[in-house]
Amino acid sequence: MSNTYEFPLKQHIGGEAVPCVVEGDEIHKGQLLAYQGEGLGSSIYSSVSGKVIGVEKGLIKVVADAEQPEEYEKLKSTTPLELIKESGLVGLGGAGFPAYAKFSKPFKNGGTVIINAAECEPILSHNIARIEKKPEQLIRGLRIAMEVSGADKGVIAIKEYHTEAIKELKKANSDPSIRIKTLEDIYPMGEERAIIREVMGKLLPVTALPLEAGAIVINAETACRIQEAVDLKKPFIEKDMTVAGKIRGNEKLIQIFLDVPLGTKVSDMFEKAGGDIGHGLSDGYGEIIMGGPFTGKRTFPDAPVIKTTGGLIASECFPKGPEKIGLLVCACGANKERLEELAESMGSKVVGTEYCKQAAEVGSTRKCENPGRCPGQVQKVMALKKAGAEALLISNCTDCSNTVMSCAPKLGFPVYHCTDQALRAVNHKLIRRIKDSQAG
Ligand code: SF4
């Protein structure tokens, strides 16, 4: 295992952090490595004690001491909001929006803080694992978030099948202003506007922020890290994650790791998960995905774990695709570029690209007008057939994948889904027809 930890200066939405250490500095666990620059951003702290061996190309490298202390350098701020900001915490659902910024405009007449505990991506299960282990930490983090935002209500939104986590939360909660809302098990129920639709009964337009519904949505682990920042004055230096897939020498296909030091190498995580040689991966894997099967990105063994790392999945090898393939892109799944990357790995040429008609353009990205409720896909499938595609590669939600499967096979179209190789690596059912294959 490596004793070198790497800390990119940009692990969040906003500007790069500004280094405040130089090569040769001896540092302690929890020490500030780079502070938040002007405007939106977040500070970066060392997750280990050791010595700085490089500050270059947007990265700080630290070689860790052989012995690591339990203690860490504590934050200095005195108010909850300042502590959240000083801690460098960002939203841990994947986007990395600085956590303090969500609380910058407190509600004037009460509002709702919603904990997103949907853990919507299949395979990922570290959020639920922490809730089952430390339900009181989540409740406390939610209470702090309610106080700093002026909210008078708290809601924990969680999929109905997480019965153990729901039981633990009910046991831990004695606050009448906090309730649990159970969600249907479809993808993308964890999308911010889908959660608001389910909890508040309001479908926001794609350009609206949750505040327009009188709500703030924060991820479950984010709430737990808020508790650590405020009650323990702990900087954000550790991340929970799910490590899964083709790990040589280990039959346990999905493993949870809580409190992984940021900066740890991806290959080290596979070794910790039981891989026996080299990078800990089995001889034949397709790619390593950082994130979930729907929205994760390709990463590499030498990359570091960063603030937004939720999953590391070694996928099954890619199948040989057809010569010509058509892409059907969802706003809540793999984007066009990611589907192109997958098509290339299958050895297929992209001859047409269509977007789900609810995938509305918002700036440089797309957002779904009504997440997880299919608007029909037959026209899109026909358009791709007309473009000369021999098969489809799709990133659709569970409801839309179900619709694609009701028409594409009749047109003689094989269907590949962006999640296939990750799901195959853990023997998970594929995203296809809902009645045949329940998707996660
Ligand atoms: S309705 Fe379309 S854009 Fe929305 S989640 Fe489903 S596939 Fe994606």
GROMACS .gro file of N, CA and C in nm, residues 37 49 54 67 69 85 87 90 97 102 106 119 123 128 133 148 235 247 273 283 288 324 334 353 394-395 431 435:
model
   84
   37GLY      N    1  -1.029   3.017  -0.165
   37GLY     CA    2  -0.996   3.145  -0.229
   37GLY      C    3  -1.115   3.238  -0.229
   49SER      N    4  -0.092   1.276   0.924
   49SER     CA    5   0.029   1.348   0.967
   49SER      C    6   0.144   1.300   0.880
   54GLY      N    7   0.529   1.770  -0.227
   54GLY     CA    8   0.507   1.837  -0.356
   54GLY      C    9   0.385   1.927  -0.351
   67GLU      N   10   0.318   0.591   1.184
   67GLU     CA   11   0.217   0.591   1.291
   67GLU      C   12   0.125   0.710   1.272
   69PRO      N   13  -0.189   0.947   1.427
   69PRO     CA   14  -0.261   0.976   1.552
   69PRO      C   15  -0.412   0.965   1.533
   85LYS      N   16  -1.837   2.612   0.735
   85LYS     CA   17  -1.758   2.673   0.627
   85LYS      C   18  -1.609   2.642   0.645
   87SER      N   19  -1.469   2.401   0.788
   87SER     CA   20  -1.436   2.258   0.778
   87SER      C   21  -1.404   2.211   0.636
   90VAL      N   22  -1.827   1.978   0.169
   90VAL     CA   23  -1.908   2.001   0.048
   90VAL      C   24  -2.020   1.898   0.047
   97PHE      N   25  -2.107   2.075  -0.409
   97PHE     CA   26  -2.140   2.216  -0.384
   97PHE      C   27  -2.104   2.248  -0.238
  102LYS      N   28  -2.532   2.654   0.108
  102LYS     CA   29  -2.676   2.624   0.111
  102LYS      C   30  -2.746   2.695   0.225
  106PRO      N   31  -3.081   3.224   0.532
  106PRO     CA   32  -3.172   3.153   0.623
  106PRO      C   33  -3.319   3.183   0.592
  119GLU      N   34  -3.003   0.717  -0.139
  119GLU     CA   35  -2.894   0.630  -0.190
  119GLU      C   36  -2.943   0.561  -0.319
  123ILE      N   37  -2.585  -0.044  -0.613
  123ILE     CA   38  -2.455  -0.087  -0.556
  123ILE      C   39  -2.414   0.000  -0.437
  128ILE      N   40  -2.650   0.429   0.378
  128ILE     CA   41  -2.741   0.349   0.461
  128ILE      C   42  -2.663   0.279   0.573
  133LYS      N   43  -2.564   0.242   1.154
  133LYS     CA   44  -2.466   0.237   1.263
  133LYS      C   45  -2.480   0.356   1.358
  148VAL      N   46  -2.919   2.637   1.172
  148VAL     CA   47  -2.845   2.739   1.095
  148VAL      C   48  -2.927   2.794   0.979
  235PRO      N   49  -1.224   1.902   1.099
  235PRO     CA   50  -1.225   1.937   0.957
  235PRO      C   51  -1.272   1.819   0.873
  247ILE      N   52  -1.284  -0.776  -0.769
  247ILE     CA   53  -1.169  -0.762  -0.681
  247ILE      C   54  -1.107  -0.900  -0.662
  273ALA      N   55  -0.999  -0.376   0.013
  273ALA     CA   56  -1.120  -0.457  -0.008
  273ALA      C   57  -1.086  -0.604  -0.032
  283ASP      N   58  -0.777  -0.978  -1.295
  283ASP     CA   59  -0.702  -0.963  -1.420
  283ASP      C   60  -0.783  -0.893  -1.527
  288ILE      N   61  -1.252   0.127  -1.404
  288ILE     CA   62  -1.284   0.161  -1.265
  288ILE      C   63  -1.374   0.284  -1.270
  324LYS      N   64  -2.236  -0.013  -3.553
  324LYS     CA   65  -2.299   0.119  -3.544
  324LYS      C   66  -2.398   0.120  -3.427
  334ALA      N   67  -2.584   0.869  -1.723
  334ALA     CA   68  -2.461   0.903  -1.796
  334ALA      C   69  -2.493   1.007  -1.903
  353THR      N   70  -2.739   1.043  -3.185
  353THR     CA   71  -2.760   1.071  -3.042
  353THR      C   72  -2.895   1.138  -3.024
  394ILE      N   73  -2.808   0.319  -2.381
  394ILE     CA   74  -2.896   0.417  -2.314
  394ILE      C   75  -2.849   0.443  -2.170
  395SER      N   76  -2.892   0.560  -2.118
  395SER     CA   77  -2.861   0.590  -1.977
  395SER      C   78  -2.989   0.624  -1.902
  431ILE      N   79  -3.076  -0.307  -1.552
  431ILE     CA   80  -3.184  -0.209  -1.568
  431ILE      C   81  -3.249  -0.235  -1.704
  435LYS      N   82  -4.081  -0.522  -1.480
  435LYS     CA   83  -4.146  -0.643  -1.427
  435LYS      C   84  -4.054  -0.765  -1.430
   0.00000   0.00000   0.00000
